[in-house]
């Protein structure tokens, strides 16, 4: 079982594969550390293809502050979301992006890509960044980790945004279309 400390880490959730952009996330995390950031990075997700996550971590400037947990139970995942400073989900593309909604619904601020479905889901509630920009991602990490008020605002905005994606909200929209 993971020893989970409240607000001492960023959380990155997703299968380990190229489009999930773990390499840039780790580079941005290194830059965050170089600027004096004190949080760690926890990466959760099944091994996928074409990315050796252990090699990426070993090649980082701060590998001791990055933990790859692999697949975890829902209970552990929800606990990780609830206690993270923010989730970092800077994928290049997604069909939908469930980790964004999971984060928001559990009160975890989100840093996500300003592209496609991630932008659509996160707009107005998440911190949107260019997934190819190490600087933007790092700056977002620094900002959310160092500003409790901003983190609180994004927790509230995210929870409200997640409520828009419930089955009940979907049924209301469907009824409006039918009427």
PDB file of C-alpha atoms in Angstrom:
ATOM      1  CA  UNK A   1       0.000   0.000   0.000  1.00  0.00           C
ATOM      2  CA  UNK A   2       1.239   3.466  -0.880  1.00  0.00           C
ATOM      3  CA  UNK A   3       2.016   5.858   1.924  1.00  0.00           C
ATOM      4  CA  UNK A   4      -0.046   8.789   0.697  1.00  0.00           C
ATOM      5  CA  UNK A   5       0.751  12.229   2.084  1.00  0.00           C
ATOM      6  CA  UNK A   6      -1.731  14.999   1.379  1.00  0.00           C
ATOM      7  CA  UNK A   7      -0.615  17.569  -1.194  1.00  0.00           C
ATOM      8  CA  UNK A   8       2.998  16.518  -1.609  1.00  0.00           C
ATOM      9  CA  UNK A   9       2.670  15.202  -5.167  1.00  0.00           C
ATOM     10  CA  UNK A  10       1.295  15.669  -8.650  1.00  0.00           C
ATOM     11  CA  UNK A  11      -0.595  12.718 -10.109  1.00  0.00           C
ATOM     12  CA  UNK A  12      -0.330  11.536 -13.703  1.00  0.00           C
ATOM     13  CA  UNK A  13      -2.847   8.827 -14.674  1.00  0.00           C
ATOM     14  CA  UNK A  14      -2.926   6.942 -17.963  1.00  0.00           C
ATOM     15  CA  UNK A  15      -1.684   3.935 -19.851  1.00  0.00           C
ATOM     16  CA  UNK A  16       2.006   4.242 -20.619  1.00  0.00           C
ATOM     17  CA  UNK A  17       2.056   4.972 -24.351  1.00  0.00           C
ATOM     18  CA  UNK A  18       3.376   7.760 -26.617  1.00  0.00           C
ATOM     19  CA  UNK A  19       0.187   9.854 -26.909  1.00  0.00           C
ATOM     20  CA  UNK A  20      -0.074  10.192 -23.120  1.00  0.00           C
ATOM     21  CA  UNK A  21       3.057  12.367 -23.227  1.00  0.00           C
ATOM     22  CA  UNK A  22       4.855  11.058 -20.148  1.00  0.00           C
ATOM     23  CA  UNK A  23       8.215  12.208 -21.512  1.00  0.00           C
ATOM     24  CA  UNK A  24       7.180  15.882 -21.599  1.00  0.00           C
ATOM     25  CA  UNK A  25       5.427  15.550 -18.236  1.00  0.00           C
ATOM     26  CA  UNK A  26       8.656  14.276 -16.676  1.00  0.00           C
ATOM     27  CA  UNK A  27      10.705  17.014 -18.355  1.00  0.00           C
ATOM     28  CA  UNK A  28       8.265  19.632 -17.038  1.00  0.00           C
ATOM     29  CA  UNK A  29       8.438  18.076 -13.585  1.00  0.00           C
ATOM     30  CA  UNK A  30      12.246  18.288 -13.674  1.00  0.00           C
ATOM     31  CA  UNK A  31      11.994  21.967 -14.551  1.00  0.00           C
ATOM     32  CA  UNK A  32       9.476  22.474 -11.717  1.00  0.00           C
ATOM     33  CA  UNK A  33      11.992  20.880  -9.320  1.00  0.00           C
ATOM     34  CA  UNK A  34      14.809  23.075 -10.634  1.00  0.00           C
ATOM     35  CA  UNK A  35      12.686  26.137  -9.814  1.00  0.00           C
ATOM     36  CA  UNK A  36      12.525  24.991  -6.190  1.00  0.00           C
ATOM     37  CA  UNK A  37       9.290  22.970  -6.317  1.00  0.00           C
ATOM     38  CA  UNK A  38       8.940  20.546  -3.433  1.00  0.00           C
ATOM     39  CA  UNK A  39       6.211  18.182  -4.667  1.00  0.00           C
ATOM     40  CA  UNK A  40       6.854  14.724  -6.085  1.00  0.00           C
ATOM     41  CA  UNK A  41       5.307  13.044  -9.137  1.00  0.00           C
ATOM     42  CA  UNK A  42       3.317   9.812  -8.989  1.00  0.00           C
ATOM     43  CA  UNK A  43       2.565   8.075 -12.282  1.00  0.00           C
ATOM     44  CA  UNK A  44      -0.238   5.515 -12.369  1.00  0.00           C
ATOM     45  CA  UNK A  45      -1.250   3.329 -15.298  1.00  0.00           C
ATOM     46  CA  UNK A  46      -0.796   0.009 -17.038  1.00  0.00           C
ATOM     47  CA  UNK A  47       2.188  -0.499 -19.266  1.00  0.00           C
ATOM     48  CA  UNK A  48       1.165   0.080 -22.838  1.00  0.00           C
ATOM     49  CA  UNK A  49       3.516   0.202 -25.780  1.00  0.00           C
ATOM     50  CA  UNK A  50       6.544   2.052 -27.204  1.00  0.00           C
ATOM     51  CA  UNK A  51       7.388   3.825 -23.932  1.00  0.00           C
ATOM     52  CA  UNK A  52       9.779   2.502 -21.316  1.00  0.00           C
ATOM     53  CA  UNK A  53       8.570   4.460 -18.287  1.00  0.00           C
ATOM     54  CA  UNK A  54      11.374   3.168 -16.086  1.00  0.00           C
ATOM     55  CA  UNK A  55      13.959   4.452 -18.582  1.00  0.00           C
ATOM     56  CA  UNK A  56      12.209   7.838 -18.744  1.00  0.00           C
ATOM     57  CA  UNK A  57      12.301   8.086 -14.953  1.00  0.00           C
ATOM     58  CA  UNK A  58      15.924   6.910 -14.761  1.00  0.00           C
ATOM     59  CA  UNK A  59      16.850   9.586 -17.302  1.00  0.00           C
ATOM     60  CA  UNK A  60      15.142  12.355 -15.346  1.00  0.00           C
ATOM     61  CA  UNK A  61      17.152  14.892 -13.377  1.00  0.00           C
ATOM     62  CA  UNK A  62      15.170  14.076 -10.215  1.00  0.00           C
ATOM     63  CA  UNK A  63      14.346  10.354 -10.515  1.00  0.00           C
ATOM     64  CA  UNK A  64      14.079   9.833  -6.769  1.00  0.00           C
ATOM     65  CA  UNK A  65      11.087  12.199  -6.728  1.00  0.00           C
ATOM     66  CA  UNK A  66       9.162  10.273  -9.408  1.00  0.00           C
ATOM     67  CA  UNK A  67       7.298   7.089  -8.513  1.00  0.00           C
ATOM     68  CA  UNK A  68       5.721   4.758 -11.074  1.00  0.00           C
ATOM     69  CA  UNK A  69       2.979   2.702  -9.426  1.00  0.00           C
ATOM     70  CA  UNK A  70       1.619   0.769 -12.410  1.00  0.00           C
ATOM     71  CA  UNK A  71      -1.998  -0.303 -12.163  1.00  0.00           C
ATOM     72  CA  UNK A  72      -3.686   0.474  -8.840  1.00  0.00           C
ATOM     73  CA  UNK A  73      -7.098  -0.391  -7.422  1.00  0.00           C
ATOM     74  CA  UNK A  74      -9.948   2.100  -7.721  1.00  0.00           C
ATOM     75  CA  UNK A  75      -9.764   2.686  -3.983  1.00  0.00           C
ATOM     76  CA  UNK A  76      -6.088   3.634  -4.177  1.00  0.00           C
ATOM     77  CA  UNK A  77      -6.633   5.705  -7.330  1.00  0.00           C
ATOM     78  CA  UNK A  78      -9.420   7.723  -5.727  1.00  0.00           C
ATOM     79  CA  UNK A  79      -7.289   8.295  -2.635  1.00  0.00           C
ATOM     80  CA  UNK A  80      -4.450   9.477  -4.859  1.00  0.00           C
ATOM     81  CA  UNK A  81      -6.743  11.929  -6.659  1.00  0.00           C
ATOM     82  CA  UNK A  82      -8.209  13.243  -3.411  1.00  0.00           C
ATOM     83  CA  UNK A  83      -4.783  13.993  -1.941  1.00  0.00           C
ATOM     84  CA  UNK A  84      -2.827  15.259  -4.950  1.00  0.00           C
ATOM     85  CA  UNK A  85      -1.837  18.885  -5.448  1.00  0.00           C
ATOM     86  CA  UNK A  86      -3.146  18.448  -9.010  1.00  0.00           C
ATOM     87  CA  UNK A  87      -3.437  15.866 -11.726  1.00  0.00           C
ATOM     88  CA  UNK A  88      -1.308  16.406 -14.800  1.00  0.00           C
ATOM     89  CA  UNK A  89      -2.932  15.003 -17.931  1.00  0.00           C
ATOM     90  CA  UNK A  90      -1.183  16.524 -20.939  1.00  0.00           C
ATOM     91  CA  UNK A  91      -1.954  13.934 -23.573  1.00  0.00           C
ATOM     92  CA  UNK A  92      -1.604  14.777 -27.271  1.00  0.00           C
ATOM     93  CA  UNK A  93      -5.075  13.452 -28.065  1.00  0.00           C
ATOM     94  CA  UNK A  94      -7.897  11.573 -26.409  1.00  0.00           C
ATOM     95  CA  UNK A  95     -11.256  10.211 -27.413  1.00  0.00           C
ATOM     96  CA  UNK A  96     -12.615  11.611 -24.169  1.00  0.00           C
ATOM     97  CA  UNK A  97     -10.251  11.827 -21.194  1.00  0.00           C
ATOM     98  CA  UNK A  98     -11.875  10.146 -18.199  1.00  0.00           C
ATOM     99  CA  UNK A  99      -8.994  10.924 -15.806  1.00  0.00           C
ATOM    100  CA  UNK A 100      -9.857  14.616 -16.173  1.00  0.00           C
ATOM    101  CA  UNK A 101     -13.419  14.028 -14.951  1.00  0.00           C
ATOM    102  CA  UNK A 102     -12.264  11.597 -12.266  1.00  0.00           C
ATOM    103  CA  UNK A 103      -9.880  14.259 -10.975  1.00  0.00           C
ATOM    104  CA  UNK A 104     -12.480  16.996 -10.993  1.00  0.00           C
ATOM    105  CA  UNK A 105     -15.198  14.895  -9.388  1.00  0.00           C
ATOM    106  CA  UNK A 106     -12.835  14.084  -6.498  1.00  0.00           C
ATOM    107  CA  UNK A 107     -11.772  17.695  -5.942  1.00  0.00           C
ATOM    108  CA  UNK A 108      -8.363  17.402  -7.582  1.00  0.00           C
ATOM    109  CA  UNK A 109      -7.312  20.431  -9.649  1.00  0.00           C
ATOM    110  CA  UNK A 110      -6.386  19.550 -13.235  1.00  0.00           C
ATOM    111  CA  UNK A 111      -3.577  20.615 -15.551  1.00  0.00           C
ATOM    112  CA  UNK A 112      -4.465  19.355 -19.024  1.00  0.00           C
ATOM    113  CA  UNK A 113      -3.889  19.868 -22.722  1.00  0.00           C
ATOM    114  CA  UNK A 114      -5.451  22.781 -24.546  1.00  0.00           C
ATOM    115  CA  UNK A 115      -6.431  20.430 -27.378  1.00  0.00           C
ATOM    116  CA  UNK A 116      -9.503  18.473 -28.452  1.00  0.00           C
ATOM    117  CA  UNK A 117     -11.652  16.714 -25.908  1.00  0.00           C
ATOM    118  CA  UNK A 118      -9.311  17.633 -23.046  1.00  0.00           C
ATOM    119  CA  UNK A 119      -9.861  21.328 -23.720  1.00  0.00           C
ATOM    120  CA  UNK A 120     -13.595  20.765 -24.083  1.00  0.00           C
ATOM    121  CA  UNK A 121     -13.870  18.890 -20.785  1.00  0.00           C
ATOM    122  CA  UNK A 122     -11.498  21.141 -18.867  1.00  0.00           C
ATOM    123  CA  UNK A 123     -12.428  24.533 -20.277  1.00  0.00           C
ATOM    124  CA  UNK A 124     -13.327  26.938 -17.499  1.00  0.00           C
ATOM    125  CA  UNK A 125     -12.321  24.504 -14.769  1.00  0.00           C
ATOM    126  CA  UNK A 126      -8.829  23.201 -15.570  1.00  0.00           C
ATOM    127  CA  UNK A 127      -5.503  24.866 -16.226  1.00  0.00           C
ATOM    128  CA  UNK A 128      -5.017  24.407 -19.964  1.00  0.00           C
ATOM    129  CA  UNK A 129      -1.493  24.107 -21.398  1.00  0.00           C
ATOM    130  CA  UNK A 130       0.211  23.329 -24.679  1.00  0.00           C
ATOM    131  CA  UNK A 131       1.156  19.626 -24.313  1.00  0.00           C
ATOM    132  CA  UNK A 132       4.376  20.221 -26.257  1.00  0.00           C
ATOM    133  CA  UNK A 133       5.556  23.045 -23.983  1.00  0.00           C
ATOM    134  CA  UNK A 134       7.733  21.940 -21.079  1.00  0.00           C
ATOM    135  CA  UNK A 135       7.673  25.561 -19.850  1.00  0.00           C
ATOM    136  CA  UNK A 136       3.870  25.892 -19.835  1.00  0.00           C
ATOM    137  CA  UNK A 137       3.397  22.599 -18.015  1.00  0.00           C
ATOM    138  CA  UNK A 138       6.137  23.404 -15.507  1.00  0.00           C
ATOM    139  CA  UNK A 139       4.751  26.911 -14.924  1.00  0.00           C
ATOM    140  CA  UNK A 140       1.276  25.445 -14.320  1.00  0.00           C
ATOM    141  CA  UNK A 141       2.728  22.981 -11.795  1.00  0.00           C
ATOM    142  CA  UNK A 142       4.539  25.793 -10.001  1.00  0.00           C
ATOM    143  CA  UNK A 143       1.437  27.985  -9.981  1.00  0.00           C
ATOM    144  CA  UNK A 144      -0.984  25.405  -8.620  1.00  0.00           C
ATOM    145  CA  UNK A 145       1.502  24.043  -6.058  1.00  0.00           C
ATOM    146  CA  UNK A 146       2.334  27.474  -4.679  1.00  0.00           C
ATOM    147  CA  UNK A 147      -1.117  29.042  -4.595  1.00  0.00           C
ATOM    148  CA  UNK A 148      -3.633  27.516  -2.169  1.00  0.00           C
ATOM    149  CA  UNK A 149      -6.352  29.957  -3.223  1.00  0.00           C
ATOM    150  CA  UNK A 150      -5.975  29.056  -6.895  1.00  0.00           C
ATOM    151  CA  UNK A 151      -5.982  25.357  -6.020  1.00  0.00           C
ATOM    152  CA  UNK A 152      -9.194  25.826  -4.022  1.00  0.00           C
ATOM    153  CA  UNK A 153     -10.836  27.718  -6.887  1.00  0.00           C
ATOM    154  CA  UNK A 154      -9.945  24.957  -9.351  1.00  0.00           C
ATOM    155  CA  UNK A 155     -11.217  22.293  -6.953  1.00  0.00           C
ATOM    156  CA  UNK A 156     -14.630  23.990  -6.835  1.00  0.00           C
ATOM    157  CA  UNK A 157     -14.751  24.755 -10.562  1.00  0.00           C
ATOM    158  CA  UNK A 158     -13.730  21.197 -11.361  1.00  0.00           C
ATOM    159  CA  UNK A 159     -16.357  19.620  -9.141  1.00  0.00           C
ATOM    160  CA  UNK A 160     -19.045  21.818 -10.714  1.00  0.00           C
ATOM    161  CA  UNK A 161     -17.785  20.951 -14.197  1.00  0.00           C
ATOM    162  CA  UNK A 162     -17.766  17.221 -13.410  1.00  0.00           C
ATOM    163  CA  UNK A 163     -21.407  17.498 -12.332  1.00  0.00           C
ATOM    164  CA  UNK A 164     -22.229  18.486 -15.919  1.00  0.00           C
ATOM    165  CA  UNK A 165     -21.108  15.020 -17.073  1.00  0.00           C
ATOM    166  CA  UNK A 166     -23.258  12.865 -14.761  1.00  0.00           C
ATOM    167  CA  UNK A 167     -25.983  10.553 -16.051  1.00  0.00           C
ATOM    168  CA  UNK A 168     -28.575  12.867 -14.514  1.00  0.00           C
ATOM    169  CA  UNK A 169     -27.178  15.867 -16.426  1.00  0.00           C
ATOM    170  CA  UNK A 170     -27.096  13.814 -19.629  1.00  0.00           C
ATOM    171  CA  UNK A 171     -30.743  12.841 -19.199  1.00  0.00           C
ATOM    172  CA  UNK A 172     -31.716  16.497 -18.682  1.00  0.00           C
ATOM    173  CA  UNK A 173     -29.975  17.465 -21.917  1.00  0.00           C
ATOM    174  CA  UNK A 174     -31.565  14.556 -23.757  1.00  0.00           C
ATOM    175  CA  UNK A 175     -35.027  15.522 -22.492  1.00  0.00           C
ATOM    176  CA  UNK A 176     -34.443  19.098 -23.678  1.00  0.00           C
ATOM    177  CA  UNK A 177     -33.532  17.828 -27.158  1.00  0.00           C
ATOM    178  CA  UNK A 178     -36.605  15.591 -27.302  1.00  0.00           C
ATOM    179  CA  UNK A 179     -38.892  18.417 -26.133  1.00  0.00           C
TER     180      UNK A 179
END
